[in-house]
């Protein structure tokens, strides 16, 4: 089970960037608590199953060249971690940015609050 310093990278690589549903589901099982509260997109979902449905819907609309990455260094305080992230297209142009505050219990995300800021088109 990942600690706060490992969770952000594992979450982005194995859940958000993973296009294979079976591997993504296995990562969700390993990283996300069964009773997670995930707050984002203006509402909360409760439980690992609802979280997985939310992620599946988000990943389904991402192009194959879209990928998530960390922005800066995560901040860890005990069992909580804050990290900033970005979604980029194939040219590494940022199309969205955000942050996440996650509370871990025994290495599993039990409470997850995420923000999303859509970026405008690149300057011409």
N, C-alpha and C. Protein backbone atom coordinates (compact mmCIF):
# COMPACT_ATOMS: atom_id res chain seq x y z
N UNK A 1 0.84 -1.18 0.00
CA UNK A 1 0.00 0.00 0.00
C UNK A 1 0.89 1.24 0.00
N UNK A 2 0.56 2.19 -0.88
CA UNK A 2 1.43 3.35 -0.99
C UNK A 2 1.29 4.29 0.21
N UNK A 3 2.36 4.98 0.50
CA UNK A 3 2.33 6.03 1.50
C UNK A 3 2.05 7.34 0.78
N UNK A 4 1.91 8.43 1.54
CA UNK A 4 1.59 9.72 0.95
C UNK A 4 2.54 10.16 -0.13
N UNK A 5 3.82 9.79 0.00
CA UNK A 5 4.77 10.22 -1.02
C UNK A 5 4.65 9.42 -2.31
N UNK A 6 4.07 8.24 -2.26
CA UNK A 6 3.91 7.40 -3.44
C UNK A 6 2.52 7.48 -4.06
N UNK A 7 1.51 7.85 -3.27
CA UNK A 7 0.14 7.82 -3.75
C UNK A 7 -0.10 8.68 -4.99
N UNK A 8 0.32 9.97 -5.04
CA UNK A 8 0.00 10.79 -6.21
C UNK A 8 0.49 10.19 -7.53
N UNK A 9 1.72 9.72 -7.54
CA UNK A 9 2.27 9.15 -8.77
C UNK A 9 1.53 7.88 -9.16
N UNK A 10 1.26 7.02 -8.18
CA UNK A 10 0.54 5.77 -8.46
C UNK A 10 -0.88 6.08 -8.94
N UNK A 11 -1.55 7.02 -8.31
CA UNK A 11 -2.92 7.39 -8.70
C UNK A 11 -2.96 7.87 -10.15
N UNK A 12 -2.09 8.79 -10.49
CA UNK A 12 -2.11 9.33 -11.86
C UNK A 12 -1.71 8.27 -12.89
N UNK A 13 -0.64 7.52 -12.61
CA UNK A 13 -0.16 6.54 -13.59
C UNK A 13 -1.09 5.34 -13.73
N UNK A 14 -1.56 4.81 -12.61
CA UNK A 14 -2.26 3.54 -12.64
C UNK A 14 -3.78 3.66 -12.69
N UNK A 15 -4.30 4.85 -12.41
CA UNK A 15 -5.76 5.04 -12.48
C UNK A 15 -6.11 6.00 -13.61
N UNK A 16 -5.64 7.22 -13.55
CA UNK A 16 -6.04 8.22 -14.56
C UNK A 16 -5.43 7.94 -15.93
N UNK A 17 -4.16 7.58 -15.99
CA UNK A 17 -3.51 7.34 -17.28
C UNK A 17 -3.70 5.93 -17.81
N UNK A 18 -4.25 5.04 -17.02
CA UNK A 18 -4.41 3.65 -17.46
C UNK A 18 -5.66 3.51 -18.32
N UNK A 19 -5.50 3.08 -19.55
CA UNK A 19 -6.63 2.93 -20.46
C UNK A 19 -7.26 1.54 -20.40
N UNK A 20 -6.52 0.55 -19.92
CA UNK A 20 -7.05 -0.80 -19.80
C UNK A 20 -7.92 -0.89 -18.54
N UNK A 21 -9.20 -1.17 -18.72
CA UNK A 21 -10.16 -1.16 -17.60
C UNK A 21 -9.82 -2.19 -16.53
N UNK A 22 -9.30 -3.34 -16.92
CA UNK A 22 -8.98 -4.38 -15.94
C UNK A 22 -7.81 -3.96 -15.06
N UNK A 23 -6.78 -3.40 -15.67
CA UNK A 23 -5.62 -2.92 -14.88
C UNK A 23 -6.01 -1.72 -14.02
N UNK A 24 -6.85 -0.83 -14.57
CA UNK A 24 -7.30 0.34 -13.81
C UNK A 24 -8.13 -0.12 -12.60
N UNK A 25 -9.00 -1.08 -12.79
CA UNK A 25 -9.81 -1.60 -11.70
C UNK A 25 -8.95 -2.22 -10.61
N UNK A 26 -7.90 -2.94 -11.00
CA UNK A 26 -6.99 -3.54 -10.02
C UNK A 26 -6.27 -2.45 -9.22
N UNK A 27 -5.88 -1.36 -9.89
CA UNK A 27 -5.23 -0.25 -9.19
C UNK A 27 -6.21 0.43 -8.23
N UNK A 28 -7.45 0.59 -8.65
CA UNK A 28 -8.46 1.19 -7.77
C UNK A 28 -8.65 0.31 -6.54
N UNK A 29 -8.68 -0.98 -6.73
CA UNK A 29 -8.81 -1.92 -5.61
C UNK A 29 -7.63 -1.77 -4.63
N UNK A 30 -6.45 -1.52 -5.17
CA UNK A 30 -5.23 -1.43 -4.37
C UNK A 30 -5.04 -0.07 -3.70
N UNK A 31 -5.57 1.00 -4.31
CA UNK A 31 -5.29 2.36 -3.83
C UNK A 31 -6.47 3.05 -3.14
N UNK A 32 -7.67 2.59 -3.39
CA UNK A 32 -8.87 3.31 -2.95
C UNK A 32 -9.63 2.48 -1.92
N UNK A 33 -9.98 3.11 -0.81
CA UNK A 33 -10.73 2.45 0.27
C UNK A 33 -12.16 2.14 -0.21
N UNK A 34 -12.72 1.01 0.22
CA UNK A 34 -14.09 0.67 -0.20
C UNK A 34 -15.13 1.73 0.14
N UNK A 35 -14.90 2.51 1.20
CA UNK A 35 -15.87 3.53 1.63
C UNK A 35 -15.42 4.95 1.30
N UNK A 36 -14.64 5.13 0.24
CA UNK A 36 -14.13 6.46 -0.10
C UNK A 36 -15.25 7.47 -0.30
N UNK A 37 -14.95 8.70 0.09
CA UNK A 37 -15.78 9.85 -0.27
C UNK A 37 -14.94 10.65 -1.26
N UNK A 38 -15.39 10.76 -2.50
CA UNK A 38 -14.66 11.48 -3.54
C UNK A 38 -15.51 12.68 -3.95
N UNK A 39 -14.95 13.87 -3.73
CA UNK A 39 -15.66 15.10 -4.03
C UNK A 39 -14.96 15.78 -5.21
N UNK A 40 -15.71 15.95 -6.28
CA UNK A 40 -15.20 16.61 -7.47
C UNK A 40 -16.35 16.81 -8.44
N UNK A 41 -16.12 17.57 -9.45
CA UNK A 41 -17.14 17.79 -10.48
C UNK A 41 -18.47 18.22 -9.85
N UNK A 42 -18.40 19.05 -8.86
CA UNK A 42 -19.49 19.70 -8.14
C UNK A 42 -20.36 18.76 -7.31
N UNK A 43 -19.93 17.54 -7.10
CA UNK A 43 -20.71 16.64 -6.24
C UNK A 43 -19.83 15.54 -5.67
N UNK A 44 -20.35 14.88 -4.66
CA UNK A 44 -19.63 13.78 -4.01
C UNK A 44 -20.18 12.45 -4.49
N UNK A 45 -19.28 11.47 -4.56
CA UNK A 45 -19.70 10.08 -4.74
C UNK A 45 -19.10 9.30 -3.57
N UNK A 46 -19.80 8.24 -3.20
CA UNK A 46 -19.40 7.47 -2.03
C UNK A 46 -19.20 6.01 -2.43
N UNK A 47 -18.08 5.47 -1.99
CA UNK A 47 -17.79 4.06 -2.23
C UNK A 47 -16.90 3.85 -3.44
N UNK A 48 -16.16 2.76 -3.38
CA UNK A 48 -15.21 2.42 -4.44
C UNK A 48 -15.91 2.20 -5.78
N UNK A 49 -17.08 1.58 -5.78
CA UNK A 49 -17.79 1.31 -7.04
C UNK A 49 -18.18 2.62 -7.72
N UNK A 50 -18.75 3.56 -6.97
CA UNK A 50 -19.12 4.85 -7.54
C UNK A 50 -17.89 5.62 -8.01
N UNK A 51 -16.81 5.54 -7.25
CA UNK A 51 -15.56 6.18 -7.65
C UNK A 51 -15.08 5.60 -8.98
N UNK A 52 -15.10 4.28 -9.10
CA UNK A 52 -14.64 3.63 -10.34
C UNK A 52 -15.51 4.04 -11.53
N UNK A 53 -16.83 4.15 -11.33
CA UNK A 53 -17.71 4.61 -12.42
C UNK A 53 -17.34 6.03 -12.84
N UNK A 54 -17.06 6.89 -11.86
CA UNK A 54 -16.67 8.27 -12.16
C UNK A 54 -15.39 8.29 -12.98
N UNK A 55 -14.39 7.53 -12.56
CA UNK A 55 -13.12 7.50 -13.28
C UNK A 55 -13.31 6.91 -14.67
N UNK A 56 -14.06 5.83 -14.78
CA UNK A 56 -14.30 5.22 -16.09
C UNK A 56 -14.93 6.21 -17.06
N UNK A 57 -15.90 6.99 -16.59
CA UNK A 57 -16.55 7.98 -17.45
C UNK A 57 -15.57 9.07 -17.88
N UNK A 58 -14.70 9.49 -16.97
CA UNK A 58 -13.72 10.51 -17.30
C UNK A 58 -12.70 9.99 -18.31
N UNK A 59 -12.18 8.80 -18.08
CA UNK A 59 -11.16 8.24 -18.96
C UNK A 59 -11.75 7.94 -20.34
N UNK A 60 -13.03 7.59 -20.41
CA UNK A 60 -13.66 7.25 -21.69
C UNK A 60 -13.63 8.40 -22.68
N UNK A 61 -13.64 9.64 -22.21
CA UNK A 61 -13.66 10.79 -23.12
C UNK A 61 -12.26 11.36 -23.38
N UNK A 62 -11.25 10.80 -22.74
CA UNK A 62 -9.88 11.28 -22.95
C UNK A 62 -9.34 10.65 -24.23
N UNK A 63 -8.64 11.46 -25.03
CA UNK A 63 -8.01 10.91 -26.23
C UNK A 63 -6.82 10.04 -25.82
N UNK A 64 -6.37 9.15 -26.70
CA UNK A 64 -5.22 8.31 -26.35
C UNK A 64 -3.95 9.10 -26.01
N UNK A 65 -3.82 10.30 -26.54
CA UNK A 65 -2.62 11.09 -26.26
C UNK A 65 -2.73 11.95 -25.01
N UNK A 66 -3.91 12.01 -24.39
CA UNK A 66 -4.10 12.79 -23.17
C UNK A 66 -3.50 12.04 -21.99
N UNK A 67 -2.73 12.75 -21.18
CA UNK A 67 -2.13 12.12 -20.01
C UNK A 67 -2.07 13.10 -18.84
N UNK A 68 -2.13 12.54 -17.65
CA UNK A 68 -2.06 13.33 -16.43
C UNK A 68 -0.65 13.25 -15.86
N UNK A 69 -0.21 14.33 -15.24
CA UNK A 69 1.11 14.36 -14.60
C UNK A 69 1.07 15.28 -13.40
N UNK A 70 2.04 15.10 -12.54
CA UNK A 70 2.17 15.97 -11.37
C UNK A 70 2.68 17.34 -11.79
N UNK A 71 2.27 18.35 -11.05
CA UNK A 71 2.82 19.70 -11.17
C UNK A 71 3.44 20.01 -9.82
N UNK A 72 4.73 20.05 -9.78
CA UNK A 72 5.40 20.32 -8.51
C UNK A 72 5.50 19.08 -7.65
N UNK A 73 5.91 19.31 -6.42
CA UNK A 73 6.13 18.23 -5.47
C UNK A 73 4.94 18.11 -4.53
N UNK A 74 4.42 16.90 -4.34
CA UNK A 74 3.32 16.72 -3.38
C UNK A 74 3.73 17.14 -1.98
N UNK A 75 2.76 17.65 -1.21
CA UNK A 75 2.99 18.01 0.19
C UNK A 75 2.33 16.95 1.06
N UNK A 76 3.10 16.40 1.96
CA UNK A 76 2.62 15.32 2.81
C UNK A 76 2.63 15.79 4.26
N UNK A 77 1.54 15.51 4.96
CA UNK A 77 1.45 15.82 6.38
C UNK A 77 0.73 14.65 7.05
N UNK A 78 1.49 13.79 7.67
CA UNK A 78 0.91 12.62 8.31
C UNK A 78 0.24 11.71 7.29
N UNK A 79 -1.06 11.50 7.47
CA UNK A 79 -1.82 10.63 6.57
C UNK A 79 -2.55 11.41 5.49
N UNK A 80 -2.16 12.65 5.25
CA UNK A 80 -2.79 13.42 4.19
C UNK A 80 -1.73 13.89 3.18
N UNK A 81 -2.18 14.05 1.96
CA UNK A 81 -1.28 14.50 0.89
C UNK A 81 -2.05 15.48 0.01
N UNK A 82 -1.36 16.54 -0.41
CA UNK A 82 -1.91 17.50 -1.36
C UNK A 82 -0.99 17.49 -2.57
N UNK A 83 -1.59 17.40 -3.75
CA UNK A 83 -0.78 17.48 -4.97
C UNK A 83 -1.52 18.22 -6.06
N UNK A 84 -0.75 18.85 -6.92
CA UNK A 84 -1.29 19.52 -8.09
C UNK A 84 -1.00 18.65 -9.30
N UNK A 85 -1.91 18.69 -10.26
CA UNK A 85 -1.79 17.85 -11.44
C UNK A 85 -2.18 18.65 -12.67
N UNK A 86 -1.87 18.08 -13.84
CA UNK A 86 -2.33 18.67 -15.08
C UNK A 86 -2.64 17.57 -16.08
N UNK A 87 -3.60 17.84 -16.95
CA UNK A 87 -3.87 16.99 -18.10
C UNK A 87 -3.26 17.68 -19.30
N UNK A 88 -2.54 16.92 -20.09
CA UNK A 88 -1.89 17.47 -21.28
C UNK A 88 -2.29 16.65 -22.49
N UNK A 89 -2.25 17.31 -23.66
CA UNK A 89 -2.50 16.58 -24.89
C UNK A 89 -1.18 16.04 -25.42
N UNK A 90 -1.18 15.48 -26.58
CA UNK A 90 0.01 14.86 -27.15
C UNK A 90 1.19 15.80 -27.30
N UNK A 91 0.94 17.09 -27.40
CA UNK A 91 2.02 18.08 -27.54
C UNK A 91 2.45 18.64 -26.20
N UNK A 92 2.02 18.02 -25.11
CA UNK A 92 2.29 18.48 -23.75
C UNK A 92 1.73 19.87 -23.47
N UNK A 93 0.70 20.25 -24.25
CA UNK A 93 -0.02 21.49 -23.96
C UNK A 93 -1.04 21.19 -22.87
N UNK A 94 -1.00 21.96 -21.80
CA UNK A 94 -1.92 21.76 -20.68
C UNK A 94 -3.35 22.09 -21.12
N UNK A 95 -4.27 21.13 -20.94
CA UNK A 95 -5.67 21.37 -21.26
C UNK A 95 -6.52 21.51 -20.00
N UNK A 96 -5.97 21.07 -18.87
CA UNK A 96 -6.66 21.22 -17.59
C UNK A 96 -5.64 21.09 -16.47
N UNK A 97 -5.92 21.79 -15.37
CA UNK A 97 -5.07 21.68 -14.18
C UNK A 97 -5.98 21.51 -12.98
N UNK A 98 -5.39 21.14 -11.88
CA UNK A 98 -6.18 21.02 -10.67
C UNK A 98 -5.31 20.61 -9.50
N UNK A 99 -5.97 20.37 -8.42
CA UNK A 99 -5.30 19.93 -7.21
C UNK A 99 -6.11 18.84 -6.55
N UNK A 100 -5.48 18.12 -5.65
CA UNK A 100 -6.17 17.07 -4.91
C UNK A 100 -5.66 17.04 -3.48
N UNK A 101 -6.60 16.91 -2.56
CA UNK A 101 -6.29 16.71 -1.15
C UNK A 101 -6.83 15.33 -0.79
N UNK A 102 -5.96 14.46 -0.31
CA UNK A 102 -6.33 13.06 -0.06
C UNK A 102 -5.96 12.68 1.36
N UNK A 103 -6.88 12.02 2.05
CA UNK A 103 -6.62 11.44 3.36
C UNK A 103 -6.49 9.94 3.16
N UNK A 104 -5.38 9.39 3.67
CA UNK A 104 -5.10 7.97 3.55
C UNK A 104 -5.30 7.28 4.89
N UNK A 105 -5.87 6.09 4.84
CA UNK A 105 -5.98 5.23 6.01
C UNK A 105 -5.37 3.89 5.63
N UNK A 106 -4.30 3.53 6.32
CA UNK A 106 -3.57 2.29 6.00
C UNK A 106 -3.17 2.25 4.52
N UNK A 107 -2.82 3.41 3.97
CA UNK A 107 -2.36 3.49 2.59
C UNK A 107 -3.45 3.59 1.55
N UNK A 108 -4.72 3.54 1.95
CA UNK A 108 -5.84 3.64 1.02
C UNK A 108 -6.49 5.02 1.12
N UNK A 109 -6.86 5.58 -0.02
CA UNK A 109 -7.55 6.87 -0.03
C UNK A 109 -8.95 6.70 0.52
N UNK A 110 -9.23 7.40 1.63
CA UNK A 110 -10.56 7.32 2.24
C UNK A 110 -11.38 8.59 1.99
N UNK A 111 -10.70 9.69 1.77
CA UNK A 111 -11.35 10.95 1.49
C UNK A 111 -10.52 11.65 0.44
N UNK A 112 -11.15 12.12 -0.64
CA UNK A 112 -10.43 12.66 -1.79
C UNK A 112 -11.21 13.85 -2.31
N UNK A 113 -10.60 15.04 -2.26
CA UNK A 113 -11.22 16.25 -2.78
C UNK A 113 -10.37 16.74 -3.94
N UNK A 114 -10.97 16.86 -5.12
CA UNK A 114 -10.21 17.26 -6.31
C UNK A 114 -10.83 18.50 -6.94
N UNK A 115 -9.98 19.35 -7.50
CA UNK A 115 -10.43 20.53 -8.23
C UNK A 115 -10.04 20.37 -9.69
N UNK A 116 -10.73 21.10 -10.54
CA UNK A 116 -10.48 21.06 -11.99
C UNK A 116 -10.59 22.47 -12.54
N UNK A 117 -9.59 22.88 -13.30
CA UNK A 117 -9.59 24.15 -13.98
C UNK A 117 -9.31 23.87 -15.46
N UNK A 118 -10.26 24.15 -16.32
CA UNK A 118 -10.05 23.95 -17.75
C UNK A 118 -9.19 25.09 -18.29
N UNK A 119 -8.26 24.74 -19.14
CA UNK A 119 -7.37 25.72 -19.74
C UNK A 119 -7.94 26.14 -21.09
N UNK A 120 -7.64 27.37 -21.51
CA UNK A 120 -8.07 27.85 -22.83
C UNK A 120 -7.14 27.32 -23.91
N UNK A 121 -7.46 27.57 -25.16
CA UNK A 121 -6.60 27.13 -26.25
C UNK A 121 -5.26 27.84 -26.19
N UNK A 122 -4.21 27.22 -26.74
CA UNK A 122 -2.90 27.88 -26.72
C UNK A 122 -2.95 29.17 -27.52
N UNK A 123 -2.10 30.12 -27.14
CA UNK A 123 -2.02 31.38 -27.86
C UNK A 123 -1.57 31.14 -29.30
N UNK A 124 -2.19 31.86 -30.21
CA UNK A 124 -1.86 31.69 -31.64
C UNK A 124 -0.62 32.47 -31.99
